[in-house]
């Protein structure tokens, strides 16, 4: 038995029918050189083999009586891997846009809380013989860093690793604790709350003093820090529907590193600048460009070295203005550099674990009912946005990874969206590329691919500006030209980057009809759920 932290549990309480708190990551696999595509049965065997190393895959929730304390995790004695691994076939021609439609359907479905909170989808028949693995976790299980750790337990550093990666925590399921035991444990924890609250109030007072210093003395961090409730209203902000849209983009890591070195920025600054330019172009095209900057929330891992390899959520965040009102990409980058310094300074003043500590003391019943009421009354339409969007930047492995003999070609992560914030952008680096995943409310963000493909074009614009400052290009040739190619449906597609071998990801050669997920589990025992 393992207790959820307040932050882990908060993602359970925030969940509503229109906002499932799912974290989704899609990895695209190239076909192996010899024995055909990586199929469903091979992936199912892989998960079964690695299960001793995948503790979150084995745990299910157990609520505390009367909801007086946060739930606990228990090992599921009835776990059957085949109930969590599903199969789907992509309709022809199996392009990235069709894959994205399937992933959007998967992301929009809430997970069954009576079972361990994960699913793994094997999507076959993608163009070029590719296969995609779509891992869906509840955010209560893992944040971005912990989710990456789960992938590393499933994946290998070579196509044909030695057999026997089954070492891990021994397990055979728990005898679920009795309701009396859970209630007694919760009462003991509640008895300690007054002392915890007193210490937390003292820490919060010190943090508030630091916040006041940062706000009143911007010279301490170089700029006045961005704060919530100062966001303009855009099409992204308001009550959301249960429908999702997904899109992908990509850029060469060497290009971002080149911009970073040229202008003395961080890699995260360059990512935020590319997002800012892409969002500006999108909002301008839709007649929704605000007069001032957007306000983005940027999650930050506060996981200590001792906590690496553990699961759950260890997050803080800072706010940063995205200067979409500025037309010059270099001015945007310079503004973001000052913004991130101020945001990080403020976050350090507040302390990384403060939010999680307050959530530890939150009332589960009140928190959950408040979230349900906020969603059902569509209150997000009635006040100024707290912030406009979430942008996460997750460092990925610098070496190639393999699944059941197939090389991972790309990784596209997606976080959840909530009422009032209908778009989430997540960026992950992998080997020589930076892959960009965007998920949004389908009704709030039409033409979502314009934002995703605009990311690569924005990096190209920043590279051109860098070449004016530093004529010496990156180690390999770079992309510095905005794509103007048009797909058969009139959609803008991404041109192959010079100096990089062309592969099927990121190119869309047409779309089939709206795909319906067809899944199999326990040899189709579970039948087909509506797509």
Coordinates of C-alpha atoms in Angstrom, one line a residue:
X1 CA 0.0 0.0 0.0
X2 CA 1.3 3.4 -0.9
X3 CA -0.4 6.8 -0.3
X4 CA -0.9 9.3 -3.1
X5 CA 0.7 12.7 -2.5
X6 CA -1.6 15.7 -2.5
X7 CA -0.3 16.7 -5.9
X8 CA -1.0 13.2 -7.3
X9 CA -4.4 13.2 -5.8
X10 CA -5.2 16.7 -7.2
X11 CA -5.1 15.3 -10.7
X12 CA -7.9 12.8 -9.7
X13 CA -10.0 15.6 -8.2
X14 CA -9.5 17.9 -11.2
X15 CA -10.9 15.3 -13.6
X16 CA -14.3 16.0 -15.1
X17 CA -16.3 14.5 -17.9
X18 CA -14.9 17.0 -20.4
X19 CA -11.4 17.0 -18.9
X20 CA -9.9 13.5 -18.3
X21 CA -6.5 13.9 -16.7
X22 CA -4.6 11.7 -19.1
X23 CA -0.9 11.9 -20.1
X24 CA -0.4 10.4 -23.5
X25 CA 2.8 9.7 -25.4
X26 CA 3.0 8.3 -28.9
X27 CA 6.2 6.7 -30.1
X28 CA 6.5 5.9 -33.8
X29 CA 8.5 2.8 -34.7
X30 CA 10.3 2.1 -37.9
X31 CA 9.8 -1.4 -39.2
X32 CA 12.7 -3.8 -38.3
X33 CA 15.1 -4.6 -41.2
X34 CA 14.3 -8.3 -41.4
X35 CA 11.1 -9.7 -40.0
X36 CA 8.4 -7.2 -40.8
X37 CA 6.5 -4.7 -38.7
X38 CA 6.6 -4.7 -34.9
X39 CA 3.2 -6.3 -34.1
X40 CA 0.7 -6.5 -31.3
X41 CA 1.7 -9.9 -30.0
X42 CA 5.3 -8.9 -29.7
X43 CA 4.4 -5.8 -27.7
X44 CA 2.1 -7.7 -25.5
X45 CA 4.8 -10.2 -24.6
X46 CA 7.2 -7.3 -24.1
X47 CA 5.0 -5.7 -21.5
X48 CA 4.4 -9.0 -19.7
X49 CA 8.1 -9.6 -19.5
X50 CA 8.9 -6.1 -18.2
X51 CA 6.0 -5.9 -15.7
X52 CA 8.3 -6.6 -12.6
X53 CA 10.0 -3.3 -13.5
X54 CA 6.8 -1.3 -14.0
X55 CA 5.4 -0.8 -10.5
X56 CA 2.8 1.9 -11.6
X57 CA 1.3 -0.6 -14.2
X58 CA 0.5 -3.0 -11.3
X59 CA -1.2 -0.6 -8.9
X60 CA -4.8 0.4 -8.7
X61 CA -6.6 3.0 -6.6
X62 CA -8.4 2.3 -3.3
X63 CA -10.4 5.2 -1.9
X64 CA -10.5 6.1 1.8
X65 CA -14.0 5.8 3.4
X66 CA -16.0 9.0 3.3
X67 CA -13.3 10.6 1.2
X68 CA -11.7 12.1 4.3
X69 CA -8.1 11.5 3.0
X70 CA -6.4 10.9 -0.3
X71 CA -6.7 7.5 -1.9
X72 CA -3.9 4.9 -1.7
X73 CA -2.3 2.6 -4.3
X74 CA -2.4 -1.1 -3.8
X75 CA -0.9 -3.9 -5.9
X76 CA -3.8 -5.4 -8.0
X77 CA -4.0 -9.1 -7.4
X78 CA -6.3 -9.5 -10.5
X79 CA -4.0 -7.6 -13.0
X80 CA -4.2 -9.0 -16.5
X81 CA -1.9 -7.2 -18.9
X82 CA -4.1 -8.2 -21.9
X83 CA -6.8 -6.0 -20.4
X84 CA -4.6 -3.0 -20.8
X85 CA -2.9 -3.5 -24.2
X86 CA -5.1 -2.8 -27.2
X87 CA -4.8 -3.0 -31.0
X88 CA -6.0 -0.6 -33.6
X89 CA -5.4 -0.4 -37.4
X90 CA -4.9 2.9 -39.1
X91 CA -7.1 3.5 -42.1
X92 CA -5.2 3.9 -45.4
X93 CA -3.1 5.7 -46.2
X94 CA -1.9 5.7 -42.5
X95 CA -0.4 9.2 -42.4
X96 CA 0.6 11.2 -39.4
X97 CA -2.7 13.1 -39.5
X98 CA -4.6 9.8 -39.3
X99 CA -2.4 8.7 -36.5
X100 CA -3.2 12.0 -34.7
X101 CA -6.9 11.4 -35.1
X102 CA -6.6 8.0 -33.5
X103 CA -4.5 9.4 -30.6
X104 CA -7.1 12.2 -30.1
X105 CA -9.8 9.6 -29.6
X106 CA -7.6 7.6 -27.2
X107 CA -6.7 10.7 -25.2
X108 CA -10.3 11.8 -24.8
X109 CA -11.4 8.7 -23.1
X110 CA -11.3 8.5 -19.3
X111 CA -9.5 5.6 -17.7
X112 CA -11.4 3.0 -15.6
X113 CA -10.5 3.8 -12.0
X114 CA -11.3 0.2 -10.9
X115 CA -8.2 -1.0 -12.6
X116 CA -4.6 0.2 -12.9
X117 CA -4.7 3.6 -14.6
X118 CA -2.9 2.9 -17.9
X119 CA -3.4 1.7 -21.4
X120 CA -1.0 0.8 -24.2
X121 CA -2.3 1.0 -27.8
X122 CA -0.5 -0.7 -30.7
X123 CA -1.5 1.1 -33.9
X124 CA -0.6 -0.9 -37.0
X125 CA -0.7 -0.3 -40.7
X126 CA 0.8 3.2 -40.7
X127 CA 2.5 4.4 -43.9
X128 CA 5.9 3.0 -44.6
X129 CA 5.3 -0.1 -42.5
X130 CA 5.5 1.9 -39.3
X131 CA 3.8 1.0 -36.0
X132 CA 2.9 3.4 -33.2
X133 CA 2.7 2.7 -29.5
X134 CA 0.4 5.0 -27.6
X135 CA 0.9 4.9 -23.8
X136 CA -1.9 6.6 -21.8
X137 CA -1.5 7.2 -18.1
X138 CA -3.5 9.1 -15.6
X139 CA -1.6 12.1 -14.4
X140 CA -2.0 10.8 -10.9
X141 CA 0.5 8.0 -11.9
X142 CA 3.3 10.1 -13.3
X143 CA 4.5 13.5 -14.5
X144 CA 6.6 13.9 -17.6
X145 CA 9.9 12.8 -16.0
X146 CA 8.3 9.8 -14.4
X147 CA 6.5 8.9 -17.7
X148 CA 9.8 9.0 -19.5
X149 CA 11.2 6.6 -16.9
X150 CA 8.4 4.2 -17.6
X151 CA 9.2 4.3 -21.3
X152 CA 12.9 3.6 -20.5
X153 CA 11.8 0.4 -18.7
X154 CA 9.9 -0.7 -21.8
X155 CA 12.5 0.2 -24.4
X156 CA 16.0 -1.0 -25.2
X157 CA 19.3 0.5 -26.3
X158 CA 19.8 -2.2 -29.0
X159 CA 17.5 -4.0 -31.4
X160 CA 18.1 -7.4 -30.0
X161 CA 18.9 -7.1 -26.3
X162 CA 19.9 -10.0 -24.1
X163 CA 16.8 -11.9 -22.8
X164 CA 15.8 -11.6 -19.2
X165 CA 15.1 -7.9 -18.4
X166 CA 12.6 -9.1 -15.8
X167 CA 14.4 -8.0 -12.6
X168 CA 12.5 -5.6 -10.5
X169 CA 10.3 -5.4 -7.5
X170 CA 8.8 -8.8 -6.6
X171 CA 5.1 -8.7 -6.6
X172 CA 2.1 -11.1 -6.4
X173 CA -0.6 -8.6 -5.5
X174 CA -1.7 -7.2 -2.2
X175 CA -4.5 -8.3 0.1
X176 CA -6.5 -5.0 0.0
X177 CA -6.6 -3.2 3.3
X178 CA -9.8 -3.3 5.2
X179 CA -12.1 -0.2 5.3
X180 CA -11.4 0.0 9.1
X181 CA -7.6 0.0 8.5
X182 CA -7.9 2.7 5.9
X183 CA -10.1 4.8 8.1
X184 CA -7.8 4.4 11.1
X185 CA -4.8 5.4 9.0
X186 CA -6.7 8.5 7.7
X187 CA -7.7 9.6 11.2
X188 CA -4.0 9.4 12.3
X189 CA -3.0 11.5 9.4
X190 CA -5.7 14.0 10.1
X191 CA -4.5 14.4 13.7
X192 CA -1.2 15.6 12.4
X193 CA -2.8 18.3 10.2
X194 CA -2.8 21.2 12.6
X195 CA 1.0 21.0 13.2
X196 CA 1.6 20.6 9.4
X197 CA -0.7 23.6 8.7
X198 CA 1.3 25.8 11.2
X199 CA 4.6 24.9 9.6
X200 CA 3.1 25.5 6.1
X201 CA 1.7 28.9 7.0
X202 CA 5.2 29.9 8.2
X203 CA 6.8 28.7 4.9
X204 CA 4.1 30.4 2.9
X205 CA 4.7 33.7 4.7
X206 CA 8.4 33.6 3.9
X207 CA 7.6 32.8 0.3
X208 CA 5.1 35.6 0.1
X209 CA 7.8 38.0 1.3
X210 CA 10.1 36.7 -1.5
X211 CA 7.2 37.2 -4.0
X212 CA 6.9 40.8 -2.9
X213 CA 10.6 41.4 -3.3
X214 CA 10.6 40.0 -6.8
X215 CA 7.5 41.9 -7.8
X216 CA 8.6 45.2 -6.4
X217 CA 12.3 44.9 -7.3
X218 CA 12.5 43.6 -10.9
X219 CA 16.2 44.4 -10.9
X220 CA 16.7 41.3 -8.8
X221 CA 15.8 39.0 -11.7
X222 CA 16.1 41.4 -14.7
X223 CA 12.4 41.8 -15.3
X224 CA 9.1 41.9 -13.4
X225 CA 7.8 38.3 -13.1
X226 CA 4.7 37.2 -14.9
X227 CA 1.7 36.4 -12.5
X228 CA -1.6 34.6 -13.0
X229 CA -4.9 36.4 -13.8
X230 CA -3.1 38.7 -16.3
X231 CA -3.9 36.7 -19.4
X232 CA -5.8 38.1 -22.4
X233 CA -8.9 36.1 -23.5
X234 CA -8.3 34.1 -26.7
X235 CA -10.0 31.3 -28.6
X236 CA -8.0 28.9 -26.4
X237 CA -9.6 30.0 -23.2
X238 CA -13.1 29.1 -21.9
X239 CA -15.1 26.0 -21.2
X240 CA -14.0 23.0 -23.1
X241 CA -15.8 20.1 -24.7
X242 CA -14.8 16.4 -24.3
X243 CA -13.5 16.3 -27.9
X244 CA -9.8 16.5 -28.6
X245 CA -7.5 17.4 -31.6
X246 CA -3.9 16.3 -31.8
X247 CA -1.0 17.4 -34.1
X248 CA 2.7 16.9 -34.4
X249 CA 5.7 19.0 -35.4
X250 CA 9.5 18.5 -35.4
X251 CA 12.8 20.4 -35.8
X252 CA 16.4 19.4 -35.7
X253 CA 18.0 19.7 -32.3
X254 CA 21.2 21.1 -33.9
X255 CA 19.2 24.1 -35.2
X256 CA 17.8 24.9 -31.7
X257 CA 21.3 24.5 -30.2
X258 CA 22.7 26.8 -32.9
X259 CA 20.1 29.5 -32.0
X260 CA 20.8 28.9 -28.3
X261 CA 24.6 29.4 -28.7
X262 CA 24.2 32.4 -31.0
X263 CA 22.0 34.5 -28.7
X264 CA 23.2 33.2 -25.3
X265 CA 19.8 31.7 -24.6
X266 CA 18.8 28.4 -23.0
X267 CA 17.2 25.6 -25.1
X268 CA 13.9 26.2 -23.2
X269 CA 14.1 29.9 -24.3
X270 CA 14.4 28.8 -27.9
X271 CA 11.5 26.4 -27.6
X272 CA 9.3 29.1 -26.1
X273 CA 10.3 31.5 -28.8
X274 CA 9.4 29.0 -31.5
X275 CA 6.1 28.4 -29.8
X276 CA 5.5 32.1 -29.5
X277 CA 6.1 32.8 -33.2
X278 CA 3.9 29.9 -34.3
X279 CA 1.1 30.9 -32.0
X280 CA 1.3 34.5 -33.3
X281 CA 1.0 33.4 -36.9
X282 CA -2.0 31.2 -35.9
X283 CA -3.8 33.8 -33.9
X284 CA -3.2 36.4 -36.6
X285 CA -4.6 34.1 -39.3
X286 CA -7.7 33.6 -37.2
X287 CA -8.2 37.2 -36.4
X288 CA -7.6 36.6 -32.7
X289 CA -4.2 38.2 -32.1
X290 CA -4.2 40.1 -28.7
X291 CA -2.7 43.5 -28.1
X292 CA -0.4 42.1 -25.4
X293 CA 1.5 38.8 -24.6
X294 CA 0.0 35.4 -23.8
X295 CA 0.6 33.9 -20.4
X296 CA 2.0 30.4 -20.4
X297 CA 2.5 28.1 -17.5
X298 CA 5.8 26.2 -17.7
X299 CA 6.0 23.1 -15.5
X300 CA 9.3 22.5 -13.7
X301 CA 10.5 19.2 -12.2
X302 CA 11.5 19.5 -8.6
X303 CA 12.6 15.8 -8.4
X304 CA 15.8 15.5 -6.4
X305 CA 18.7 13.1 -7.4
X306 CA 17.5 10.7 -4.8
X307 CA 14.0 10.7 -6.3
X308 CA 15.1 9.9 -9.8
X309 CA 13.7 6.6 -10.9
X310 CA 10.6 7.0 -8.7
X311 CA 7.1 7.7 -10.0
X312 CA 4.3 10.1 -9.1
X313 CA 4.3 13.9 -9.6
X314 CA 7.1 16.2 -8.3
X315 CA 6.3 19.4 -10.1
X316 CA 6.4 23.1 -9.7
X317 CA 5.8 25.7 -12.3
X318 CA 6.5 29.3 -13.3
X319 CA 4.6 31.7 -15.6
X320 CA 6.1 33.3 -18.6
X321 CA 4.7 35.9 -21.1
X322 CA 4.8 34.8 -24.7
X323 CA 5.2 38.1 -26.7
X324 CA 2.9 37.2 -29.6
X325 CA 2.2 40.9 -30.0
X326 CA 5.8 41.4 -31.3
X327 CA 6.3 40.6 -34.9
X328 CA 10.1 40.3 -34.9
X329 CA 11.3 36.8 -33.9
X330 CA 14.5 38.1 -32.3
X331 CA 12.6 40.6 -30.2
X332 CA 10.4 37.7 -29.1
X333 CA 13.4 35.6 -28.1
X334 CA 15.0 38.5 -26.2
X335 CA 11.8 39.2 -24.3
X336 CA 11.4 35.5 -23.4
X337 CA 15.0 35.3 -22.1
X338 CA 14.2 38.1 -19.6
X339 CA 10.8 36.5 -18.8
X340 CA 12.2 33.0 -18.0
X341 CA 14.9 34.5 -15.8
X342 CA 12.3 36.4 -13.8
X343 CA 10.0 33.4 -13.7
X344 CA 12.7 31.0 -12.4
X345 CA 13.8 33.6 -9.8
X346 CA 10.2 33.9 -8.6
X347 CA 9.8 30.1 -8.5
X348 CA 13.0 29.8 -6.4
X349 CA 11.6 32.4 -4.0
X350 CA 8.4 30.6 -3.6
X351 CA 10.0 27.2 -3.1
X352 CA 9.4 24.2 -5.4
X353 CA 7.3 22.0 -3.0
X354 CA 4.9 24.7 -1.7
X355 CA 2.0 23.9 -4.0
X356 CA 2.2 20.2 -3.3
X357 CA 2.3 20.7 0.5
X358 CA -0.9 22.8 0.4
X359 CA -2.5 20.1 -1.8
X360 CA -1.5 17.5 0.8
X361 CA -3.9 19.3 3.2
X362 CA -6.7 19.8 0.7
X363 CA -10.1 18.2 1.3
X364 CA -10.7 15.5 -1.4
X365 CA -14.5 15.8 -1.3
X366 CA -14.5 19.6 -1.6
X367 CA -11.8 19.7 -4.2
X368 CA -13.5 17.2 -6.4
X369 CA -17.0 18.8 -6.1
X370 CA -15.6 22.2 -6.7
X371 CA -14.0 21.0 -10.0
X372 CA -17.2 19.3 -11.1
X373 CA -19.3 22.5 -10.3
X374 CA -16.8 24.8 -12.1
X375 CA -17.0 22.6 -15.2
X376 CA -20.7 22.0 -15.2
X377 CA -21.5 25.7 -14.8
X378 CA -18.9 26.6 -17.5
X379 CA -17.5 29.2 -15.2
X380 CA -14.3 29.4 -17.3
X381 CA -16.4 31.6 -19.7
X382 CA -17.2 34.1 -17.0
X383 CA -13.9 35.4 -15.8
X384 CA -10.6 36.5 -17.1
X385 CA -8.3 33.6 -17.9
X386 CA -5.8 32.6 -15.2
X387 CA -3.4 31.7 -18.0
X388 CA -3.6 30.9 -21.7
X389 CA -1.8 27.6 -22.2
X390 CA 0.7 25.1 -20.8
X391 CA 4.1 24.5 -22.5
X392 CA 6.2 21.6 -21.2
X393 CA 9.8 20.9 -22.3
X394 CA 10.9 17.3 -21.4
X395 CA 14.5 16.2 -22.0
X396 CA 14.6 12.9 -23.8
X397 CA 17.4 10.4 -24.4
X398 CA 20.2 11.4 -26.7
X399 CA 20.7 7.8 -28.1
X400 CA 18.4 5.7 -30.2
X401 CA 15.9 3.4 -28.5
X402 CA 14.2 0.2 -29.7
X403 CA 11.0 -1.6 -28.9
X404 CA 10.7 -5.4 -29.8
X405 CA 13.4 -4.9 -32.4
X406 CA 12.0 -1.7 -34.0
X407 CA 13.8 1.6 -33.8
X408 CA 12.0 4.5 -32.2
X409 CA 11.7 7.1 -35.0
X410 CA 9.9 9.9 -33.0
X411 CA 8.2 10.6 -29.7
X412 CA 5.2 12.9 -29.3
X413 CA 4.0 13.6 -25.8
X414 CA 0.7 15.2 -24.7
X415 CA -0.5 16.5 -21.4
X416 CA -4.1 17.1 -20.3
X417 CA -6.2 20.2 -20.9
X418 CA -8.6 21.7 -18.4
X419 CA -11.5 24.2 -18.5
X420 CA -10.2 27.6 -19.2
X421 CA -7.0 26.3 -20.8
X422 CA -7.9 24.5 -24.0
X423 CA -4.4 23.9 -25.4
X424 CA -1.3 22.1 -24.1
X425 CA 2.0 22.0 -25.9
X426 CA 4.7 19.4 -25.0
X427 CA 8.2 19.3 -26.5
X428 CA 10.6 16.4 -26.1
X429 CA 14.2 16.0 -27.4
X430 CA 15.2 12.6 -28.9
X431 CA 18.6 11.9 -30.5
X432 CA 19.0 14.6 -33.1
X433 CA 15.5 16.0 -33.2
X434 CA 13.0 18.0 -31.1
X435 CA 9.5 16.5 -31.4
X436 CA 6.5 18.7 -30.7
X437 CA 3.1 17.4 -29.6
X438 CA 0.0 19.6 -29.3
X439 CA -3.4 18.6 -27.9
X440 CA -6.4 20.9 -27.7
X441 CA -10.1 21.1 -27.4
X442 CA -11.3 20.4 -31.0
X443 CA -13.9 23.2 -31.0
X444 CA -11.6 25.8 -29.5
X445 CA -8.6 25.2 -31.7
X446 CA -9.5 24.5 -35.3
X447 CA -6.7 24.0 -37.9
X448 CA -4.4 22.7 -35.1
X449 CA -1.9 21.5 -37.6
X450 CA -1.1 25.1 -38.5
X451 CA 0.3 25.6 -35.0
X452 CA 2.3 22.3 -35.0
X453 CA 3.8 22.7 -38.4
X454 CA 4.5 26.4 -37.6
X455 CA 6.9 25.3 -34.9
X456 CA 9.5 23.9 -37.4
X457 CA 9.0 27.0 -39.6
X458 CA 9.6 29.3 -36.6
X459 CA 12.8 27.4 -35.8
X460 CA 13.8 28.0 -39.4
X461 CA 13.2 31.8 -39.0
X462 CA 15.4 31.8 -35.9
X463 CA 18.2 30.0 -37.7
X464 CA 18.2 32.6 -40.4
X465 CA 18.5 35.3 -37.8
X466 CA 21.3 33.4 -36.2
X467 CA 23.2 33.1 -39.5
X468 CA 23.2 36.9 -39.7
X469 CA 25.1 37.0 -36.4
X470 CA 27.2 33.9 -36.9
X471 CA 27.9 32.9 -40.5
X472 CA 29.3 29.5 -39.3
X473 CA 26.3 27.1 -39.4
X474 CA 25.8 24.1 -37.1
X475 CA 27.8 20.9 -37.6
X476 CA 25.4 19.8 -40.3
X477 CA 23.4 21.8 -42.8
X478 CA 20.3 23.3 -41.3
X479 CA 16.8 24.3 -42.3
X480 CA 16.4 28.0 -42.8
X481 CA 13.6 28.1 -45.2
X482 CA 9.9 28.3 -44.4
X483 CA 7.9 25.5 -46.0
X484 CA 5.4 26.6 -48.6
X485 CA 4.4 23.1 -49.8
X486 CA 0.7 22.3 -50.0
X487 CA -0.9 18.9 -49.4
X488 CA -3.7 17.6 -51.6
X489 CA -6.3 19.0 -49.2
X490 CA -4.7 22.4 -49.2
X491 CA -2.9 21.8 -45.9
X492 CA 0.5 23.2 -45.4
X493 CA 3.0 20.3 -44.9
X494 CA 6.6 20.3 -43.7
X495 CA 9.3 20.2 -46.3
X496 CA 12.2 17.8 -45.7
X497 CA 15.1 19.5 -43.8
X498 CA 18.3 19.8 -45.8
X499 CA 21.1 17.6 -44.5
X500 CA 18.7 15.2 -42.8
X501 CA 17.4 12.0 -44.3
X502 CA 13.7 12.2 -45.2
X503 CA 11.5 9.9 -43.3
X504 CA 7.7 9.4 -43.3
X505 CA 7.1 11.2 -40.0
X506 CA 6.1 14.8 -40.5
X507 CA 4.9 14.4 -44.0
X508 CA 1.2 14.0 -44.8
X509 CA 0.3 12.6 -48.2
X510 CA -3.4 12.8 -47.8
X511 CA -6.1 11.8 -45.4
X512 CA -8.6 9.0 -45.2
X513 CA -12.0 9.2 -43.6
X514 CA -12.4 9.8 -39.9
X515 CA -10.8 6.6 -38.3
X516 CA -12.8 4.4 -36.0
X517 CA -10.6 2.6 -33.4
X518 CA -10.8 -1.1 -33.6
X519 CA -9.2 -2.8 -30.7
X520 CA -8.4 -6.2 -29.5
X521 CA -7.6 -7.5 -26.0
X522 CA -7.6 -11.1 -24.8
X523 CA -7.9 -12.1 -28.5
X524 CA -10.9 -9.7 -29.0
X525 CA -12.7 -11.0 -25.9
X526 CA -13.5 -7.4 -25.0
X527 CA -15.1 -6.6 -28.4
X528 CA -15.0 -3.1 -30.0
X529 CA -15.7 0.1 -28.2
X530 CA -17.1 3.1 -30.1
X531 CA -14.4 5.3 -31.6

